[in-house]
mmCIF file of C-alpha atoms in Angstrom:
data_model
loop_
_atom_site.group_PDB
_atom_site.id
_atom_site.type_symbol
_atom_site.label_atom_id
_atom_site.label_comp_id
_atom_site.label_asym_id
_atom_site.label_seq_id
_atom_site.Cartn_x
_atom_site.Cartn_y
_atom_site.Cartn_z
ATOM 1 C CA MET A 970 -27.461 4.898 18.178
ATOM 2 C CA ASP A 971 -28.598 8.425 19.000
ATOM 3 C CA VAL A 972 -25.000 9.498 19.342
ATOM 4 C CA VAL A 973 -24.323 8.240 15.806
ATOM 5 C CA ILE A 974 -27.326 10.065 14.380
ATOM 6 C CA ASP A 975 -26.278 13.282 16.090
ATOM 7 C CA ASN A 976 -22.815 13.013 14.536
ATOM 8 C CA LEU A 977 -23.888 11.640 11.173
ATOM 9 C CA PRO A 978 -22.905 14.827 9.263
ATOM 10 C CA PHE A 979 -19.376 14.526 10.638
ATOM 11 C CA LEU A 980 -19.175 10.865 9.571
ATOM 12 C CA LEU A 981 -20.567 11.705 6.132
ATOM 13 C CA LYS A 982 -17.872 14.340 5.730
ATOM 14 C CA GLY A 983 -15.326 11.626 6.516
ATOM 15 C CA ALA A 984 -16.985 9.400 3.917
ATOM 16 C CA TYR A 985 -16.670 12.239 1.388
ATOM 17 C CA TYR A 986 -12.922 12.447 1.945
ATOM 18 C CA THR A 987 -12.684 8.667 1.683
ATOM 19 C CA LEU A 988 -14.367 8.789 -1.721
ATOM 20 C CA LEU A 989 -12.288 11.775 -2.814
ATOM 21 C CA ILE A 990 -9.002 10.085 -1.920
ATOM 22 C CA THR A 991 -10.145 6.868 -3.603
ATOM 23 C CA VAL A 992 -11.160 8.533 -6.884
ATOM 24 C CA VAL A 993 -8.125 10.828 -7.134
ATOM 25 C CA SER A 994 -5.655 8.082 -6.224
ATOM 26 C CA MET A 995 -7.255 5.610 -8.614
ATOM 27 C CA PHE A 996 -7.220 8.157 -11.452
ATOM 28 C CA PHE A 997 -3.501 8.812 -11.153
ATOM 29 C CA GLY A 998 -2.870 5.165 -10.335
ATOM 30 C CA LEU A 999 -4.446 4.175 -13.654
ATOM 31 C CA ILE A 1000 -2.110 6.520 -15.514
ATOM 32 C CA ILE A 1001 0.951 5.280 -13.615
ATOM 33 C CA GLY A 1002 -0.119 1.661 -14.048
ATOM 34 C CA LEU A 1003 -0.692 1.936 -17.787
ATOM 35 C CA ILE A 1004 2.671 3.637 -18.364
ATOM 36 C CA THR A 1005 4.424 1.057 -16.203
ATOM 37 C CA ALA A 1006 2.765 -1.859 -17.994
ATOM 38 C CA ILE A 1007 3.757 -0.503 -21.406
ATOM 39 C CA ALA A 1008 7.292 0.129 -20.160
ATOM 40 C CA ARG A 1009 7.591 -3.473 -18.969
ATOM 41 C CA LEU A 1010 6.261 -4.932 -22.205
ATOM 42 C CA LYS A 1011 7.441 -2.532 -24.901
ATOM 43 C CA GLY A 1012 10.197 -0.453 -23.333
ATOM 44 C CA ASN A 1013 13.939 -0.858 -23.725
ATOM 45 C CA ARG A 1014 16.013 -2.668 -21.146
ATOM 46 C CA PHE A 1015 16.468 0.440 -18.968
ATOM 47 C CA PHE A 1016 12.753 1.243 -18.740
ATOM 48 C CA ARG A 1017 11.831 -2.409 -18.231
ATOM 49 C CA THR A 1018 14.234 -2.601 -15.307
ATOM 50 C CA ILE A 1019 12.947 0.619 -13.736
ATOM 51 C CA ALA A 1020 9.338 -0.539 -14.074
ATOM 52 C CA ARG A 1021 10.120 -3.990 -12.673
ATOM 53 C CA VAL A 1022 11.969 -2.556 -9.661
ATOM 54 C CA TYR A 1023 9.159 -0.082 -8.984
ATOM 55 C CA VAL A 1024 6.508 -2.804 -8.997
ATOM 56 C CA SER A 1025 8.656 -5.087 -6.843
ATOM 57 C CA ILE A 1026 9.317 -2.429 -4.202
ATOM 58 C CA ILE A 1027 5.729 -1.194 -3.972
ATOM 59 C CA ARG A 1028 4.187 -4.666 -3.881
ATOM 60 C CA GLY A 1029 6.807 -5.854 -1.417
ATOM 61 C CA THR A 1030 6.287 -3.136 1.205
ATOM 62 C CA PRO A 1031 3.194 -2.280 3.295
ATOM 63 C CA PRO A 1032 1.081 0.669 2.116
ATOM 64 C CA LEU A 1033 1.234 2.099 5.630
ATOM 65 C CA VAL A 1034 5.025 2.335 5.410
ATOM 66 C CA GLN A 1035 4.767 4.046 2.020
ATOM 67 C CA ILE A 1036 2.337 6.634 3.398
ATOM 68 C CA VAL A 1037 4.583 7.375 6.370
ATOM 69 C CA ILE A 1038 7.650 7.714 4.125
ATOM 70 C CA VAL A 1039 5.910 10.200 1.825
ATOM 71 C CA TYR A 1040 4.482 12.305 4.663
ATOM 72 C CA TYR A 1041 7.206 12.136 7.314
ATOM 73 C CA GLY A 1042 10.279 10.844 5.494
ATOM 74 C CA LEU A 1043 10.424 13.486 2.767
ATOM 75 C CA VAL A 1044 10.613 16.189 5.432
ATOM 76 C CA ASP A 1045 14.243 15.136 5.990
ATOM 77 C CA TYR A 1046 14.966 16.363 2.457
ATOM 78 C CA GLY A 1047 13.097 19.638 2.815
ATOM 79 C CA ILE A 1048 9.906 18.427 1.146
ATOM 80 C CA GLU A 1049 6.864 19.157 3.291
ATOM 81 C CA LEU A 1050 3.523 17.969 1.986
ATOM 82 C CA GLY A 1051 0.035 18.507 3.296
ATOM 83 C CA ALA A 1052 -1.602 15.408 4.730
ATOM 84 C CA LEU A 1053 -4.148 15.152 1.910
ATOM 85 C CA THR A 1054 -1.511 15.691 -0.785
ATOM 86 C CA ALA A 1055 0.714 13.043 0.794
ATOM 87 C CA ALA A 1056 -2.244 10.639 0.846
ATOM 88 C CA TYR A 1057 -2.902 11.232 -2.867
ATOM 89 C CA ILE A 1058 0.744 10.686 -3.800
ATOM 90 C CA ALA A 1059 1.370 7.626 -1.637
ATOM 91 C CA LEU A 1060 -1.823 5.811 -2.616
ATOM 92 C CA SER A 1061 -1.458 6.696 -6.313
ATOM 93 C CA ILE A 1062 2.044 5.241 -6.354
ATOM 94 C CA ASN A 1063 0.851 2.197 -4.433
ATOM 95 C CA ILE A 1064 -2.162 1.455 -6.585
ATOM 96 C CA GLY A 1065 -0.194 2.132 -9.772
ATOM 97 C CA ALA A 1066 1.960 -0.927 -9.144
ATOM 98 C CA TYR A 1067 -1.056 -3.219 -8.824
ATOM 99 C CA VAL A 1068 -2.875 -1.635 -11.742
ATOM 100 C CA SER A 1069 0.215 -2.139 -13.905
ATOM 101 C CA GLU A 1070 0.014 -5.894 -13.355
ATOM 102 C CA ALA A 1071 -3.657 -5.912 -14.354
ATOM 103 C CA PHE A 1072 -2.871 -3.930 -17.504
ATOM 104 C CA ARG A 1073 0.175 -6.071 -18.290
ATOM 105 C CA GLY A 1074 -1.883 -9.245 -18.171
ATOM 106 C CA ALA A 1075 -4.648 -7.647 -20.235
ATOM 107 C CA ILE A 1076 -2.226 -6.387 -22.904
ATOM 108 C CA GLN A 1077 -0.638 -9.823 -23.152
ATOM 109 C CA ALA A 1078 -4.115 -11.312 -23.566
ATOM 110 C CA VAL A 1079 -4.670 -9.334 -26.779
ATOM 111 C CA PRO A 1080 -3.620 -11.621 -29.671
ATOM 112 C CA ASN A 1081 -0.352 -10.643 -31.372
ATOM 113 C CA GLY A 1082 -2.157 -10.893 -34.684
ATOM 114 C CA GLN A 1083 -4.002 -7.683 -33.797
ATOM 115 C CA THR A 1084 -0.734 -5.755 -33.620
ATOM 116 C CA GLU A 1085 0.660 -7.448 -36.730
ATOM 117 C CA ALA A 1086 -2.470 -6.570 -38.694
ATOM 118 C CA ALA A 1087 -2.233 -2.941 -37.544
ATOM 119 C CA LEU A 1088 1.422 -2.757 -38.568
ATOM 120 C CA ALA A 1089 0.545 -4.248 -41.940
ATOM 121 C CA THR A 1090 -1.875 -1.378 -42.572
ATOM 122 C CA GLY A 1091 0.929 1.129 -42.104
ATOM 123 C CA MET A 1092 0.517 2.025 -38.444
ATOM 124 C CA THR A 1093 3.575 2.504 -36.269
ATOM 125 C CA GLU A 1094 3.928 0.291 -33.214
ATOM 126 C CA ALA A 1095 2.973 3.216 -30.959
ATOM 127 C CA GLN A 1096 -0.183 3.833 -32.995
ATOM 128 C CA ALA A 1097 -1.062 0.140 -32.917
ATOM 129 C CA ILE A 1098 -0.716 0.072 -29.150
ATOM 130 C CA ARG A 1099 -2.762 3.226 -28.675
ATOM 131 C CA ARG A 1100 -5.535 2.497 -31.181
ATOM 132 C CA ILE A 1101 -5.788 -1.288 -31.223
ATOM 133 C CA VAL A 1102 -4.194 -2.924 -28.193
ATOM 134 C CA ILE A 1103 -5.036 -0.582 -25.320
ATOM 135 C CA PRO A 1104 -8.809 -0.282 -26.051
ATOM 136 C CA GLN A 1105 -9.094 -4.081 -26.052
ATOM 137 C CA ALA A 1106 -6.853 -4.431 -23.014
ATOM 138 C CA ILE A 1107 -8.973 -2.014 -21.007
ATOM 139 C CA ARG A 1108 -12.063 -4.146 -21.561
ATOM 140 C CA ILE A 1109 -10.161 -7.231 -20.434
ATOM 141 C CA ALA A 1110 -8.744 -5.417 -17.394
ATOM 142 C CA ILE A 1111 -12.063 -4.091 -16.075
ATOM 143 C CA PRO A 1112 -12.775 -6.990 -13.628
ATOM 144 C CA PRO A 1113 -9.353 -6.936 -11.878
ATOM 145 C CA LEU A 1114 -9.347 -3.134 -11.929
ATOM 146 C CA GLY A 1115 -12.747 -3.175 -10.240
ATOM 147 C CA ASN A 1116 -11.394 -5.346 -7.447
ATOM 148 C CA THR A 1117 -8.413 -3.027 -7.107
ATOM 149 C CA PHE A 1118 -10.703 0.007 -6.927
ATOM 150 C CA VAL A 1119 -12.786 -1.491 -4.134
ATOM 151 C CA GLY A 1120 -9.605 -2.500 -2.322
ATOM 152 C CA MET A 1121 -8.348 1.085 -2.613
ATOM 153 C CA LEU A 1122 -11.578 2.325 -1.037
ATOM 154 C CA LYS A 1123 -10.814 0.289 2.080
ATOM 155 C CA GLU A 1124 -7.091 1.103 2.107
ATOM 156 C CA THR A 1125 -7.858 4.799 2.458
ATOM 157 C CA SER A 1126 -8.373 4.060 6.153
ATOM 158 C CA LEU A 1127 -4.573 3.871 6.432
ATOM 159 C CA VAL A 1128 -4.186 7.606 5.853
ATOM 160 C CA SER A 1129 -5.707 8.198 9.270
ATOM 161 C CA VAL A 1130 -2.162 7.779 10.636
ATOM 162 C CA ILE A 1131 -1.201 11.110 9.041
ATOM 163 C CA ALA A 1132 -4.276 12.874 10.421
ATOM 164 C CA VAL A 1133 -6.373 12.919 7.254
ATOM 165 C CA THR A 1134 -9.942 13.042 8.527
ATOM 166 C CA GLU A 1135 -11.401 10.338 6.325
ATOM 167 C CA LEU A 1136 -14.031 7.893 7.555
ATOM 168 C CA LEU A 1137 -11.940 5.909 10.029
ATOM 169 C CA ARG A 1138 -10.282 9.021 11.455
ATOM 170 C CA SER A 1139 -13.708 10.614 11.900
ATOM 171 C CA ALA A 1140 -14.828 7.622 13.952
ATOM 172 C CA GLN A 1141 -11.639 7.728 16.035
ATOM 173 C CA LEU A 1142 -12.202 11.389 16.868
ATOM 174 C CA LEU A 1143 -15.784 10.688 17.922
ATOM 175 C CA VAL A 1144 -14.696 7.727 20.043
ATOM 176 C CA ALA A 1145 -12.178 9.983 21.802
ATOM 177 C CA GLN A 1146 -14.957 12.482 22.468
ATOM 178 C CA TYR A 1147 -17.744 10.153 23.628
ATOM 179 C CA TYR A 1148 -15.759 7.140 24.944
ATOM 180 C CA VAL A 1149 -17.950 4.621 23.148
ATOM 181 C CA TYR A 1150 -16.580 2.342 20.429
ATOM 182 C CA MET A 1151 -19.132 -0.039 18.966
ATOM 183 C CA PRO A 1152 -21.742 2.410 17.583
ATOM 184 C CA PHE A 1153 -19.192 4.453 15.620
ATOM 185 C CA TYR A 1154 -17.131 1.551 14.317
ATOM 186 C CA LEU A 1155 -20.238 -0.391 13.311
ATOM 187 C CA SER A 1156 -21.537 2.706 11.536
ATOM 188 C CA ILE A 1157 -18.401 3.214 9.464
ATOM 189 C CA ALA A 1158 -18.312 -0.515 8.684
ATOM 190 C CA VAL A 1159 -21.806 -0.162 7.212
ATOM 191 C CA MET A 1160 -20.714 2.939 5.280
ATOM 192 C CA TYR A 1161 -17.693 1.134 3.815
ATOM 193 C CA TRP A 1162 -19.925 -1.786 2.850
ATOM 194 C CA ILE A 1163 -22.470 0.495 1.158
ATOM 195 C CA MET A 1164 -19.787 2.352 -0.796
ATOM 196 C CA SER A 1165 -18.114 -0.905 -1.845
ATOM 197 C CA THR A 1166 -21.443 -2.358 -2.958
ATOM 198 C CA VAL A 1167 -22.318 0.735 -4.997
ATOM 199 C CA PHE A 1168 -18.916 0.780 -6.696
ATOM 200 C CA THR A 1169 -19.131 -2.934 -7.447
ATOM 201 C CA PHE A 1170 -22.565 -2.429 -9.021
ATOM 202 C CA ILE A 1171 -21.313 0.466 -11.171
ATOM 203 C CA LEU A 1172 -18.236 -1.461 -12.288
ATOM 204 C CA ASN A 1173 -20.346 -4.493 -13.188
ATOM 205 C CA LYS A 1174 -22.528 -2.252 -15.342
ATOM 206 C CA ILE A 1175 -19.448 -0.805 -17.062
ATOM 207 C CA GLU A 1176 -18.087 -4.295 -17.674
ATOM 208 C CA LYS A 1177 -21.358 -5.449 -19.256
ATOM 209 C CA ARG A 1178 -21.553 -2.316 -21.388
ATOM 210 C CA LEU A 1179 -18.008 -2.745 -22.678
ATOM 211 C CA SER A 1180 -18.529 -6.436 -23.356
ATOM 212 C CA ILE A 1181 -21.205 -5.515 -25.893
ATOM 213 C CA TYR A 1182 -18.532 -3.894 -28.027
#
């Protein structure tokens, strides 16, 4: 374990990039997911079709393939992205599809009477969605979104294939240097578990706080 302790700062730097990629991708994924969910439920036929196709394609293909397409595939069309930027884009698009399903279910769980009452007070449908439906839907969606967030934390390991030095890539580089496997891989497993546990605790607190209201 001495070799792990000696290289702990390097592993912690990898953990930092893992957290950074997770937070940034989840932030943009939430925006994409919410827009997609609204498009599927409230949009016209064109937008509903686009949203449905997007969700189908993303959920029907491996995240690893999506990452490779964004980083390597776009080069064929003259679009060259940095590894970290490609990771943000690919994972945001990926997580957005799953988040959209969580939001769609949550929006549908809000009683129609809420929207009808808002319309009766003179609100437009857009105002009713923004002021009445979405705040309630977010509270309903917190548990599945929490699971998605923790899943995203672990999926960041996939960006190691495009040389982003997150936690898994950090361990791989150390393995290549010291030719030992178990200490480094066990260490990052513990780090992933700690981060997942902390996020789960925070999300549970948020869920309880929102349930009060």
